[in-house]
Amino acid sequence: MRGSEFADLRAFATIVAQGNFARAAAQLTVSPSALSQTIRGLEARLGVRLLNRTTRSVSVTDAGSRLYARLKPVMEELEAAVADVNDLRERPAGTLRLTSSRVGAERFLAPILGQFHQAYPDIILDITVDDVVHDIVAEGYDAGIRLGEMISDDMVAIKLGGSLRQVAIASPDYLARHGVPQHPRDLLDHACVNWRWAETGRIYHWEFQEPDGDWFSVAVKGPIIVTDKSLVLAAALQGLGVALWLEDRIQPYVQEGSLVTILEEWSGTFPGFFLCYPKQRHTPLPLRVFTDFIRATYGG
């Protein structure tokens, strides 16, 4: 097999794995138009259509599915072989793609960037920070920082920090005007600051814990819905209504008296943040040294 043929097959396999020409092109460091031309050439040589594609979507034909099923283990074996050779380097090198929520990045990535770079200057950290729960495998990430409840069983998880607790808060002015709710369901009669999941568009239902330990949710309503949680505090501080946010994030405002905690007896703890990555036979050296660094730093 000529080198160009192998490259074309690798391009096809990457498109199927990513489910998207743009993401595949980014991973292969080529333009989407060049990648499209590569696939057209491959299909012409094979004499079959491998992909059905429109301006918005890509789907795999039956012939493409059969080819990918044979290619996938071969590509994985070749990548593992290359990784084994790279492990012989004296200094770990390469690009590590990470995804993290904003809070996770602020707490666990920002403090270690300088130290990690000093220890491993040849590793590039390519970090995507947003509140979307990305599919780590399908989107080509090496690892991600996310809450424990959002980690699937096929992931290795390294604990970062302790458990978390969300607490309801409001400004003293708002409570003076509208009264203090005594039960979470009293929030149905209050203005609340809502948060929307970025990837699904679904509005988050506030979660509380009964004295017996059972969790329940309340679908609150109010004058503002946000996808950026930094706006939750801003809205509460300006008296727009009751908000729900992480206990340690609100403490400075509670201590200075600009916010008041309410319904604390209904606020239970839940698993905090974890660094997670796919279970795999061979963990690439850059990921291995990064996870070791995280364990050493945070004791996970």
GROMACS .gro file of C-alpha atoms in nm:
model
  300
    1MET     CA    1   0.000   0.000   0.000
    2ARG     CA    2   0.132   0.341  -0.097
    3GLY     CA    3   0.166   0.611   0.166
    4SER     CA    4  -0.103   0.822   0.003
    5GLU     CA    5  -0.350   0.533   0.019
    6PHE     CA    6  -0.286   0.487   0.389
    7ALA     CA    7  -0.333   0.861   0.445
    8ASP     CA    8  -0.664   0.850   0.257
    9LEU     CA    9  -0.789   0.557   0.464
   10ARG     CA   10  -0.681   0.734   0.784
   11ALA     CA   11  -0.871   1.044   0.670
   12PHE     CA   12  -1.185   0.836   0.609
   13ALA     CA   13  -1.157   0.667   0.950
   14THR     CA   14  -1.112   1.002   1.122
   15ILE     CA   15  -1.426   1.145   0.960
   16VAL     CA   16  -1.632   0.848   1.073
   17ALA     CA   17  -1.491   0.868   1.427
   18GLN     CA   18  -1.553   1.242   1.449
   19GLY     CA   19  -1.887   1.235   1.266
   20ASN     CA   20  -1.802   1.568   1.114
   21PHE     CA   21  -1.574   1.694   0.835
   22ALA     CA   22  -1.473   2.010   1.021
   23ARG     CA   23  -1.365   1.828   1.339
   24ALA     CA   24  -1.185   1.562   1.137
   25ALA     CA   25  -1.007   1.827   0.933
   26ALA     CA   26  -0.897   2.004   1.251
   27GLN     CA   27  -0.759   1.679   1.393
   28LEU     CA   28  -0.575   1.601   1.070
   29THR     CA   29  -0.459   1.965   1.033
   30VAL     CA   30  -0.599   2.002   0.682
   31SER     CA   31  -0.879   2.217   0.541
   32PRO     CA   32  -1.231   2.070   0.514
   33SER     CA   33  -1.227   2.125   0.138
   34ALA     CA   34  -0.898   1.933   0.103
   35LEU     CA   35  -1.039   1.654   0.318
   36SER     CA   36  -1.353   1.638   0.102
   37GLN     CA   37  -1.136   1.609  -0.208
   38THR     CA   38  -0.940   1.325  -0.046
   39ILE     CA   39  -1.258   1.130   0.021
   40ARG     CA   40  -1.386   1.185  -0.333
   41GLY     CA   41  -1.056   1.047  -0.467
   42LEU     CA   42  -1.074   0.745  -0.235
   43GLU     CA   43  -1.433   0.670  -0.340
   44ALA     CA   44  -1.338   0.700  -0.707
   45ARG     CA   45  -1.051   0.451  -0.668
   46LEU     CA   46  -1.265   0.204  -0.473
   47GLY     CA   47  -1.564   0.248  -0.701
   48VAL     CA   48  -1.814   0.280  -0.413
   49ARG     CA   49  -1.962   0.565  -0.208
   50LEU     CA   50  -1.838   0.558   0.150
   51LEU     CA   51  -2.010   0.865   0.293
   52ASN     CA   52  -2.338   1.043   0.233
   53ARG     CA   53  -2.277   1.410   0.298
   54THR     CA   54  -2.470   1.735   0.289
   55THR     CA   55  -2.375   2.083   0.402
   56ARG     CA   56  -2.503   1.994   0.749
   57SER     CA   57  -2.442   1.625   0.811
   58VAL     CA   58  -2.237   1.317   0.731
   59SER     CA   59  -2.361   0.957   0.739
   60VAL     CA   60  -2.182   0.634   0.658
   61THR     CA   61  -2.301   0.407   0.376
   62ASP     CA   62  -2.316   0.030   0.414
   63ALA     CA   63  -1.988  -0.001   0.224
   64GLY     CA   64  -1.836   0.268   0.445
   65SER     CA   65  -1.952   0.090   0.762
   66ARG     CA   66  -1.793  -0.234   0.648
   67LEU     CA   67  -1.466  -0.063   0.561
   68TYR     CA   68  -1.456   0.126   0.891
   69ALA     CA   69  -1.523  -0.191   1.092
   70ARG     CA   70  -1.209  -0.345   0.937
   71LEU     CA   71  -1.002  -0.027   0.957
   72LYS     CA   72  -1.075   0.073   1.316
   73PRO     CA   73  -0.876  -0.199   1.498
   74VAL     CA   74  -0.590  -0.163   1.248
   75MET     CA   75  -0.570   0.214   1.302
   76GLU     CA   76  -0.583   0.170   1.679
   77GLU     CA   77  -0.300  -0.084   1.665
   78LEU     CA   78  -0.087   0.146   1.451
   79GLU     CA   79  -0.149   0.442   1.683
   80ALA     CA   80  -0.052   0.226   1.982
   81ALA     CA   81   0.267   0.118   1.804
   82VAL     CA   82   0.363   0.479   1.733
   83ALA     CA   83   0.281   0.572   2.092
   84ASP     CA   84   0.510   0.294   2.217
   85VAL     CA   85   0.795   0.440   2.014
   86ASN     CA   86   0.719   0.792   2.133
   87ASP     CA   87   0.736   0.667   2.492
   88LEU     CA   88   1.107   0.605   2.437
   89ARG     CA   89   1.166   0.977   2.416
   90GLU     CA   90   1.353   1.128   2.705
   91ARG     CA   91   1.110   1.419   2.718
   92PRO     CA   92   0.734   1.362   2.673
   93ALA     CA   93   0.597   1.563   2.381
   94GLY     CA   94   0.277   1.614   2.188
   95THR     CA   95  -0.060   1.784   2.212
   96LEU     CA   96  -0.307   1.698   2.487
   97ARG     CA   97  -0.667   1.797   2.414
   98LEU     CA   98  -0.870   1.869   2.727
   99THR     CA   99  -1.229   1.978   2.787
  100SER     CA  100  -1.352   2.136   3.109
  101SER     CA  101  -1.637   2.333   3.256
  102ARG     CA  102  -1.556   2.692   3.348
  103VAL     CA  103  -1.557   2.619   3.721
  104GLY     CA  104  -1.347   2.306   3.676
  105ALA     CA  105  -1.090   2.491   3.467
  106GLU     CA  106  -1.071   2.777   3.714
  107ARG     CA  107  -1.026   2.547   4.012
  108PHE     CA  108  -0.805   2.271   3.881
  109LEU     CA  109  -0.636   2.377   3.556
  110ALA     CA  110  -0.556   2.745   3.600
  111PRO     CA  111  -0.345   2.691   3.917
  112ILE     CA  112  -0.117   2.428   3.756
  113LEU     CA  113  -0.056   2.565   3.406
  114GLY     CA  114   0.281   2.720   3.483
  115GLN     CA  115   0.409   2.429   3.690
  116PHE     CA  116   0.307   2.171   3.432
  117HIS     CA  117   0.467   2.365   3.147
  118GLN     CA  118   0.787   2.399   3.345
  119ALA     CA  119   0.792   2.023   3.407
  120TYR     CA  120   0.689   1.922   3.053
  121PRO     CA  121   0.770   2.207   2.812
  122ASP     CA  122   0.719   1.991   2.501
  123ILE     CA  123   0.357   1.904   2.582
  124ILE     CA  124   0.097   2.144   2.439
  125LEU     CA  125  -0.227   2.171   2.638
  126ASP     CA  126  -0.517   2.241   2.400
  127ILE     CA  127  -0.802   2.326   2.640
  128THR     CA  128  -1.168   2.383   2.552
  129VAL     CA  129  -1.350   2.562   2.833
  130ASP     CA  130  -1.731   2.578   2.831
  131ASP     CA  131  -2.025   2.425   3.016
  132VAL     CA  132  -2.111   2.175   2.741
  133VAL     CA  133  -2.074   1.808   2.840
  134HIS     CA  134  -1.863   1.698   2.543
  135ASP     CA  135  -1.834   1.340   2.423
  136ILE     CA  136  -1.466   1.292   2.498
  137VAL     CA  137  -1.412   0.998   2.263
  138ALA     CA  138  -1.633   1.107   1.973
  139GLU     CA  139  -1.497   1.462   1.972
  140GLY     CA  140  -1.133   1.363   1.991
  141TYR     CA  141  -1.047   1.484   2.341
  142ASP     CA  142  -0.787   1.305   2.552
  143ALA     CA  143  -0.945   1.387   2.888
  144GLY     CA  144  -1.200   1.613   3.057
  145ILE     CA  145  -1.286   1.768   3.391
  146ARG     CA  146  -1.649   1.717   3.487
  147LEU     CA  147  -1.879   1.642   3.778
  148GLY     CA  148  -1.884   1.284   3.902
  149GLU     CA  149  -2.251   1.233   3.815
  150MET     CA  150  -2.171   1.298   3.448
  151ILE     CA  151  -1.898   1.034   3.407
  152SER     CA  152  -1.984   0.713   3.224
  153ASP     CA  153  -1.866   0.370   3.338
  154ASP     CA  154  -1.620   0.335   3.050
  155MET     CA  155  -1.405   0.619   3.186
  156VAL     CA  156  -1.114   0.626   3.429
  157ALA     CA  157  -1.192   0.893   3.692
  158ILE     CA  158  -0.945   1.077   3.916
  159LYS     CA  159  -1.108   1.268   4.201
  160LEU     CA  160  -1.030   1.638   4.228
  161GLY     CA  161  -1.115   1.804   4.557
  162GLY     CA  162  -1.409   1.720   4.783
  163SER     CA  163  -1.786   1.703   4.754
  164LEU     CA  164  -1.988   2.009   4.657
  165ARG     CA  165  -2.307   2.172   4.781
  166GLN     CA  166  -2.541   2.415   4.606
  167VAL     CA  167  -2.721   2.669   4.824
  168ALA     CA  168  -3.012   2.900   4.747
  169ILE     CA  169  -2.934   3.270   4.787
  170ALA     CA  170  -3.101   3.607   4.747
  171SER     CA  171  -3.025   3.969   4.822
  172PRO     CA  172  -3.154   4.116   5.152
  173ASP     CA  173  -3.360   4.365   4.948
  174TYR     CA  174  -3.534   4.090   4.752
  175LEU     CA  175  -3.618   3.895   5.069
  176ALA     CA  176  -3.749   4.208   5.240
  177ARG     CA  177  -3.984   4.268   4.947
  178HIS     CA  178  -4.097   3.911   4.884
  179GLY     CA  179  -4.045   3.717   5.204
  180VAL     CA  180  -3.825   3.419   5.287
  181PRO     CA  181  -3.925   3.080   5.141
  182GLN     CA  182  -3.943   2.807   5.406
  183HIS     CA  183  -3.955   2.505   5.174
  184PRO     CA  184  -3.804   2.454   4.827
  185ARG     CA  185  -4.151   2.430   4.675
  186ASP     CA  186  -4.222   2.782   4.804
  187LEU     CA  187  -3.983   2.889   4.527
  188LEU     CA  188  -4.267   2.832   4.280
  189ASP     CA  189  -4.409   3.160   4.413
  190HIS     CA  190  -4.080   3.346   4.381
  191ALA     CA  191  -3.875   3.498   4.101
  192CYS     CA  192  -3.572   3.276   4.038
  193VAL     CA  193  -3.259   3.293   3.824
  194ASN     CA  194  -3.268   2.997   3.586
  195TRP     CA  195  -2.978   2.820   3.415
  196ARG     CA  196  -3.002   2.646   3.078
  197TRP     CA  197  -2.792   2.347   2.968
  198ALA     CA  198  -2.595   2.471   2.668
  199GLU     CA  199  -2.590   2.141   2.476
  200THR     CA  200  -2.958   2.046   2.516
  201GLY     CA  201  -3.131   2.380   2.569
  202ARG     CA  202  -3.310   2.226   2.869
  203ILE     CA  203  -3.357   2.445   3.176
  204TYR     CA  204  -3.198   2.298   3.488
  205HIS     CA  205  -3.444   2.192   3.759
  206TRP     CA  206  -3.316   2.288   4.102
  207GLU     CA  207  -3.223   1.988   4.317
  208PHE     CA  208  -3.277   1.959   4.692
  209GLN     CA  209  -3.247   1.681   4.948
  210GLU     CA  210  -3.516   1.563   5.191
  211PRO     CA  211  -3.423   1.508   5.557
  212ASP     CA  212  -3.445   1.133   5.486
  213GLY     CA  213  -3.186   1.166   5.212
  214ASP     CA  214  -3.410   1.147   4.903
  215TRP     CA  215  -3.345   1.403   4.631
  216PHE     CA  216  -3.620   1.596   4.453
  217SER     CA  217  -3.629   1.877   4.200
  218VAL     CA  218  -3.824   2.199   4.158
  219ALA     CA  219  -3.886   2.361   3.818
  220VAL     CA  220  -3.859   2.729   3.913
  221LYS     CA  221  -3.943   3.032   3.700
  222GLY     CA  222  -3.817   3.386   3.690
  223PRO     CA  223  -3.719   3.693   3.491
  224ILE     CA  224  -3.384   3.568   3.359
  225ILE     CA  225  -3.240   3.249   3.207
  226VAL     CA  226  -2.864   3.221   3.155
  227THR     CA  227  -2.615   2.973   3.008
  228ASP     CA  228  -2.314   3.137   3.175
  229LYS     CA  229  -2.318   3.071   3.547
  230SER     CA  230  -2.118   3.385   3.623
  231LEU     CA  231  -2.439   3.575   3.552
  232VAL     CA  232  -2.622   3.383   3.825
  233LEU     CA  233  -2.440   3.575   4.098
  234ALA     CA  234  -2.476   3.905   3.915
  235ALA     CA  235  -2.853   3.862   3.889
  236ALA     CA  236  -2.890   3.764   4.254
  237LEU     CA  237  -2.674   4.056   4.372
  238GLN     CA  238  -2.894   4.296   4.173
  239GLY     CA  239  -3.209   4.166   4.341
  240LEU     CA  240  -3.365   3.991   4.040
  241GLY     CA  241  -3.460   3.690   4.251
  242VAL     CA  242  -3.347   3.374   4.423
  243ALA     CA  243  -3.046   3.192   4.275
  244LEU     CA  244  -2.881   2.854   4.331
  245TRP     CA  245  -2.503   2.830   4.322
  246LEU     CA  246  -2.203   2.655   4.475
  247GLU     CA  247  -2.161   2.723   4.845
  248ASP     CA  248  -1.794   2.821   4.833
  249ARG     CA  249  -1.856   3.062   4.543
  250ILE     CA  250  -2.113   3.262   4.737
  251GLN     CA  251  -1.931   3.282   5.071
  252PRO     CA  252  -1.755   3.619   5.011
  253TYR     CA  253  -2.091   3.781   4.930
  254VAL     CA  254  -2.264   3.620   5.227
  255GLN     CA  255  -1.987   3.735   5.460
  256GLU     CA  256  -2.013   4.095   5.339
  257GLY     CA  257  -2.395   4.084   5.369
  258SER     CA  258  -2.483   4.140   5.004
  259LEU     CA  259  -2.640   3.791   4.977
  260VAL     CA  260  -2.831   3.576   5.226
  261THR     CA  261  -2.846   3.196   5.221
  262ILE     CA  262  -3.187   3.031   5.247
  263LEU     CA  263  -3.320   2.672   5.260
  264GLU     CA  264  -2.979   2.545   5.373
  265GLU     CA  265  -3.133   2.247   5.552
  266TRP     CA  266  -3.250   2.124   5.210
  267SER     CA  267  -2.907   2.155   5.047
  268GLY     CA  268  -2.730   1.820   5.024
  269THR     CA  269  -2.380   1.739   4.906
  270PHE     CA  270  -2.297   1.565   4.579
  271PRO     CA  271  -1.979   1.427   4.416
  272GLY     CA  272  -1.743   1.701   4.304
  273PHE     CA  273  -1.510   1.725   4.006
  274PHE     CA  274  -1.306   1.448   3.846
  275LEU     CA  275  -1.049   1.427   3.569
  276CYS     CA  276  -1.173   1.150   3.341
  277TYR     CA  277  -1.036   0.980   3.031
  278PRO     CA  278  -1.126   0.670   2.828
  279LYS     CA  279  -1.017   0.327   2.940
  280GLN     CA  280  -0.767   0.207   2.685
  281ARG     CA  281  -0.500  -0.055   2.642
  282HIS     CA  282  -0.225   0.200   2.590
  283THR     CA  283  -0.239   0.540   2.756
  284PRO     CA  284  -0.035   0.792   2.551
  285LEU     CA  285   0.268   0.924   2.735
  286PRO     CA  286   0.151   1.293   2.742
  287LEU     CA  287  -0.178   1.186   2.901
  288ARG     CA  288  -0.001   0.954   3.143
  289VAL     CA  289   0.234   1.222   3.274
  290PHE     CA  290  -0.055   1.470   3.295
  291THR     CA  291  -0.270   1.234   3.503
  292ASP     CA  292   0.028   1.159   3.728
  293PHE     CA  293   0.082   1.532   3.770
  294ILE     CA  294  -0.286   1.584   3.858
  295ARG     CA  295  -0.277   1.300   4.112
  296ALA     CA  296   0.034   1.441   4.274
  297THR     CA  297  -0.119   1.790   4.288
  298TYR     CA  298  -0.471   1.709   4.404
  299GLY     CA  299  -0.427   1.369   4.567
  300GLY     CA  300  -0.682   1.194   4.342
   0.00000   0.00000   0.00000
